[in-house]
Amino acid sequence: MQLPDGVPMMASNTVSLTDREEPAMSSIVTYSEGQPFAGVVGRTSGESTPAWPTPPRAQDGAPNVIIFVLDDVGFGQLSSFGGLVETPVIDRFADDGLRYTNMHTTALCSPSRGAILTGRNHHSLGLGVISEVSTGYPGYNGIMPFDKGMLSEMLLPHGYNTFMVGKWHLSPPEHETAAGPYDRWPLGRGFERFYGFLGGDTNQWYPDLVYDNHSVEQPRQPEEGYHLSADLADRAIEFIQDAHVNAPDKPFYLHYCTGAAHAPHHVPVEWADKYKGKFDAGWDDYREVVHQRQLDMGIIPAGTELSAHDPDVPVWETISESEKRVYARMMEVYAGFVSYTDHEFGRVVSFVEEIGELDNTFFILISDNGASSEGGPVGSLNEMMFFNNVPEDLEENLERIDELGGPTVFNHYAWGWTNAGNTPFRRWKRETYRGGCTDPCIVSWPARITARGEIRTQYAHIVDFVPTVLDALGIDPPITIRGVTQAPLEGVSFAHTFNDADAGTAHHTQYFEMFGHRSLYHDGWRAVCPWPGPSFAEAAEKGLRYGTPIDEAVLADIEANNWELYDLTKDYSETHDLAAENRPKLIEMIGRWWAEAGNYNVLPLDGAMLQRMNVERPTIAKSRDRFVYFPGGSPVPFTAAPKVYNRPFTITADVQIQDADVHGVLIAQGGLTGGYSFFVKDNRLSFVYNFLGRDLFTVVSNVDVPSGDVSLRYEFEPTGEPDFAAGKGTPARGQLYIDDNLVGEVDMPHTVPNIFSTEGLTCGHDGGSRVAPDDYQDDFPFTGLLKRVTIDLSGTDLIPDSETDMKVAVARQ
């Protein structure tokens, strides 16, 4: 195997997986934990024999394990799978190992991540959807049970160090505060070291970072060269190095989960510029070029057809030159992001080679789902637009084209590139066509896998990863973990395929379900039920839309009319629906899906999406309308911050002003993609309400803030009703008070309906990216004495204002 810079790797001897012996420990007597003392205890040490509990030591020659989980990377994007995004480090693993071209995920991030780590189906884990939209049913509550242990927990007793960097997204959001509980954070699930972020995505320039069990600030700022991809690589190297210098023979398991290529597509501009002009021919040309490359490389079977042009995607040649320009740049930025991530991972690889461990490292790469369509039809400067149902503005995207990838946006590409990224398949993430759940997978282990650069076509699923790793390492699945009896693994090993391209498939049946979109694989056949339709356009023609709940009447119609059937032995890309001509097989497949659904907690079916964001869930803290914050504490995750959307609320800061130069942020939530900031600047009290980075509603006091003990207050009072369909929260009036005296007000025609940002709340400064970038550029810490900040959601804490009350009453008639 060759390093990215061409330096040959150090060779190591082939590892035998059988007949290993534990290294001798001279005359030391040891005994297993839980067994009787193996020595002798007499009246004195002279007539006694010492013995020691056996330390957890790996078998001699046990390999390291690296599982590299990419985010939102489609089947047709990486160069090793025929794509046009250059990833030389990943390519070398493919050239020195195996490409699995029939590997499957769940079609969504945290459900896939749970399955990868546990060897169980996502509904069995309570991860039918991402935890932020969990509901109160066993398959959907977002609370991963301890009877389904993680690979990290399984490897610890066998003498492994266990490290994780990057995206976790496996804790219930209400568990992610500094109040815990911490038992479902990485360190609570078998990882000894963790550095990354707990949620589903984060700003790559201003990430929400957790180090082990506590929040930390990023070590540098973007203007100093900071980017999360480089930071994660630094930490991975640090973790491996720290362990290696103290125990060189101890193997490690590294779970490496980058933010790439989930939005925001953030990358240093020079990496995006490497692709200038390379996507000017557009997404239709991309699909044709990549499809042919995949055929030529043997990634897809000979004769595989390219799926039809998606009805939700415009034909490239029909769009304007301005549109082509902005869309092409979006793809350049995305490609640069993936290539930069590959480069930074290359530094980790180089270090593992430097310590002589790369040949004996068992490596698996996977993406958690297909390419993402969350950028919408025209792409996005701010992915939060998608989560708030706010229409994108192509003209705005064009005006700010040079900002794409940089710290001032939270960008995502147009879904024409999503469809192209999943070539040769149709559709994308969140849907259970193959475009959503068939993903690139690479396996490499030079010391054990003799095949080089070969392709494996056996059907497999990410629930097979844990059984495969354990099988390869010669480790039996544990019966108990920390006293908890373990449920059986639901995947099967594919280790028998490593050196045998003709080995049979061990995984015969697999169900899929995501937001009511369903499918089933069984022995070469695939049935798909695309709820609410095979495309947004076709669903709209039926009067349906994505995110529509499923009731009994709707379900009856779905079962009768929506199922499709494909013979994958002849139709790899799902292009010929056989439902009408092979009804008996379809009925058999539908029956199997319902049987699998019953086995794995898939029911009840629920097509709702954004509606689930506002489902009430039990929290660690008792339900309350009053929140008190103090400066200097850890950031409060956005999921635990007060839900101030579409309701009256007040923010009161109790401060002491010692001199005329006091300034800074009292409290802030969110960042440049949306949020609010309450601060003092130029001796005036200010409040900025950031509507998704598009509109800034600012109110400044008409008097200076006085010295002494002062009460500074902001009131938000709705003046109308929200229009969620148009992506608009309630119109409102914002008012400033100093010691109960009205000193400023602003009318806001619309506010954020659902979510500001994935950035949290900070008191005494503005952490992360800046909510009010026109007013301050750093975190703008408050320089006076800030005693406390109180947020009240009860609606009873408002200072009476007859004029506003009258406007509200009239608006609600």
Coordinates of C-alpha atoms in Angstrom, one line a residue, residues 30-216:
T30 CA -2.8 -13.9 37.3
Y31 CA -6.5 -14.7 37.5
S32 CA -9.6 -13.5 35.6
E33 CA -11.8 -10.9 37.0
G34 CA -14.6 -12.5 39.0
Q35 CA -12.6 -15.7 39.6
P36 CA -11.2 -16.7 43.0
F37 CA -7.9 -15.3 44.1
A38 CA -5.2 -17.5 42.4
G39 CA -2.5 -16.9 45.0
V40 CA -2.0 -17.9 48.6
V41 CA -2.8 -15.8 51.6
G42 CA -0.9 -16.8 54.8
R43 CA -0.3 -15.2 58.1
T44 CA 2.8 -13.4 56.7
S45 CA 4.1 -12.5 53.3
G46 CA 6.8 -15.1 53.6
E47 CA 4.3 -17.9 53.6
S48 CA 2.0 -16.2 51.0
T49 CA 2.0 -16.1 47.2
P50 CA 0.8 -12.9 45.3
A51 CA -1.5 -13.0 42.3
W52 CA -2.9 -10.3 40.1
P53 CA -6.1 -9.7 38.2
T54 CA -5.3 -10.4 34.5
P55 CA -5.0 -7.1 32.7
P56 CA -7.1 -6.8 29.5
R57 CA -4.6 -7.6 26.8
A58 CA -5.3 -8.2 23.1
Q59 CA -4.2 -11.3 21.4
D60 CA -0.7 -11.2 20.0
G61 CA -0.9 -9.5 16.6
A62 CA -4.5 -8.3 16.9
P63 CA -5.1 -5.7 14.3
N64 CA -6.1 -2.1 14.7
V65 CA -9.6 -1.2 13.5
I66 CA -10.5 2.1 11.7
I67 CA -14.1 2.7 10.7
F68 CA -14.4 5.9 8.6
V69 CA -18.0 7.1 8.3
L70 CA -18.6 9.8 5.7
D71 CA -21.8 11.8 5.8
D72 CA -24.2 12.4 2.9
V73 CA -21.8 11.0 0.2
G74 CA -23.5 9.3 -2.6
F75 CA -22.7 6.1 -4.5
G76 CA -21.4 8.0 -7.6
Q77 CA -19.3 10.7 -6.0
L78 CA -16.0 9.2 -4.8
S79 CA -13.4 8.6 -7.5
S80 CA -13.0 5.0 -6.4
F81 CA -16.6 4.4 -7.3
G82 CA -16.5 6.2 -10.6
G83 CA -17.3 9.6 -9.3
L84 CA -15.6 12.9 -10.2
V85 CA -14.6 13.9 -6.7
E86 CA -10.9 13.2 -6.2
T87 CA -10.1 11.3 -3.0
P88 CA -6.5 9.8 -3.5
V89 CA -6.2 8.6 0.1
I90 CA -9.5 6.7 0.0
D91 CA -8.6 5.5 -3.5
R92 CA -5.4 3.8 -2.2
F93 CA -7.4 1.9 0.3
A94 CA -9.7 0.7 -2.5
D95 CA -6.7 -0.2 -4.7
D96 CA -5.1 -2.2 -1.8
G97 CA -8.4 -3.7 -0.7
L98 CA -12.0 -4.4 -1.7
R99 CA -14.9 -2.3 -3.0
Y100 CA -18.3 -3.6 -1.9
T101 CA -20.8 -2.4 -4.5
N102 CA -23.9 -3.9 -2.9
M103 CA -23.7 -2.4 0.6
H104 CA -26.7 -0.7 2.2
T105 CA -27.5 1.8 4.9
T106 CA -30.8 3.0 6.4
A107 CA -31.1 6.2 4.2
L108 CA -30.6 8.6 7.2
C109 CA -27.6 9.5 9.4
S110 CA -28.1 8.6 13.1
P111 CA -30.2 5.5 12.3
S112 CA -27.2 4.3 10.1
R113 CA -24.7 5.3 12.7
G114 CA -26.4 3.3 15.4
A115 CA -26.6 0.2 13.1
I116 CA -22.9 0.5 12.2
L117 CA -21.9 0.5 15.8
T118 CA -24.2 -2.1 17.2
G119 CA -24.9 -4.7 14.4
R120 CA -28.7 -4.2 15.0
N121 CA -31.4 -2.6 12.8
H122 CA -32.2 1.0 13.5
H123 CA -35.7 0.5 14.7
S124 CA -34.4 -2.1 17.2
L125 CA -32.3 0.7 18.6
G126 CA -35.1 3.3 18.9
L127 CA -33.6 5.1 15.9
G128 CA -36.3 4.9 13.3
V129 CA -35.5 8.5 12.6
I130 CA -32.9 11.0 13.9
S131 CA -33.2 11.7 17.6
E132 CA -34.3 15.3 17.2
V133 CA -37.6 14.1 15.7
S134 CA -38.1 11.1 17.9
T135 CA -41.6 10.0 19.0
G136 CA -42.9 8.0 22.0
Y137 CA -42.8 4.6 20.4
P138 CA -40.1 1.9 21.0
G139 CA -38.7 2.1 17.4
Y140 CA -38.6 5.9 17.4
N141 CA -37.8 7.2 20.9
G142 CA -34.1 7.9 20.2
I143 CA -33.0 6.2 23.4
M144 CA -30.5 3.4 22.4
P145 CA -31.0 0.4 24.8
F146 CA -28.0 -0.9 26.7
D147 CA -28.8 -4.5 25.8
K148 CA -27.6 -3.7 22.3
G149 CA -24.0 -3.0 22.9
M150 CA -21.6 -1.1 20.7
L151 CA -18.4 -2.3 19.1
S152 CA -16.5 0.0 21.3
E153 CA -18.0 -1.8 24.4
M154 CA -17.2 -5.2 22.9
L155 CA -13.6 -4.5 22.1
L156 CA -12.6 -2.9 25.4
P157 CA -12.4 -6.2 27.4
H158 CA -10.2 -7.6 24.6
G159 CA -7.4 -5.1 25.2
Y160 CA -8.3 -2.4 22.7
N161 CA -8.0 1.4 23.1
T162 CA -11.2 2.9 21.8
F163 CA -11.3 6.4 20.3
M164 CA -13.9 8.4 18.4
V165 CA -13.6 11.7 16.6
G166 CA -16.3 13.7 14.8
K167 CA -20.1 13.3 14.6
W168 CA -21.9 11.3 17.3
H169 CA -25.6 12.0 16.8
L170 CA -26.7 9.1 19.0
S171 CA -27.8 10.8 22.2
P172 CA -31.3 12.0 22.9
P173 CA -31.1 15.7 22.4
E174 CA -32.5 16.3 26.0
H175 CA -29.4 14.4 27.3
E176 CA -26.9 16.6 25.6
T177 CA -26.6 19.4 28.2
A178 CA -24.0 19.6 30.9
A179 CA -26.6 18.2 33.3
G180 CA -26.3 14.9 31.5
P181 CA -27.0 12.0 31.9
Y182 CA -23.7 11.1 30.2
D183 CA -24.4 7.4 29.8
R184 CA -25.4 7.7 26.2
W185 CA -22.5 10.0 25.3
P186 CA -19.5 8.3 23.6
L187 CA -17.6 7.8 26.9
G188 CA -20.7 6.2 28.3
R189 CA -20.8 3.7 25.4
G190 CA -17.3 2.3 25.5
F191 CA -15.2 5.0 23.9
E192 CA -12.2 6.0 26.1
R193 CA -11.6 9.3 24.2
F194 CA -13.9 11.5 22.2
Y195 CA -13.5 14.8 20.4
G196 CA -16.3 16.1 18.1
F197 CA -19.9 17.1 18.1
L198 CA -22.9 15.4 19.6
G199 CA -25.6 16.6 17.1
G200 CA -26.4 16.0 13.5
D201 CA -24.3 18.7 11.9
T202 CA -22.2 21.6 12.9
N203 CA -20.6 24.7 11.5
Q204 CA -17.2 23.6 10.1
W205 CA -15.7 27.0 10.9
Y206 CA -17.3 27.4 14.3
P207 CA -18.2 23.9 15.5
D208 CA -20.0 23.0 18.7
L209 CA -17.2 20.9 20.3
V210 CA -17.2 18.4 23.0
Y211 CA -14.0 16.9 24.4
D212 CA -14.7 13.7 26.3
N213 CA -17.6 14.8 28.5
H214 CA -17.4 18.6 28.4
S215 CA -17.9 21.4 26.0
V216 CA -14.8 23.2 24.7

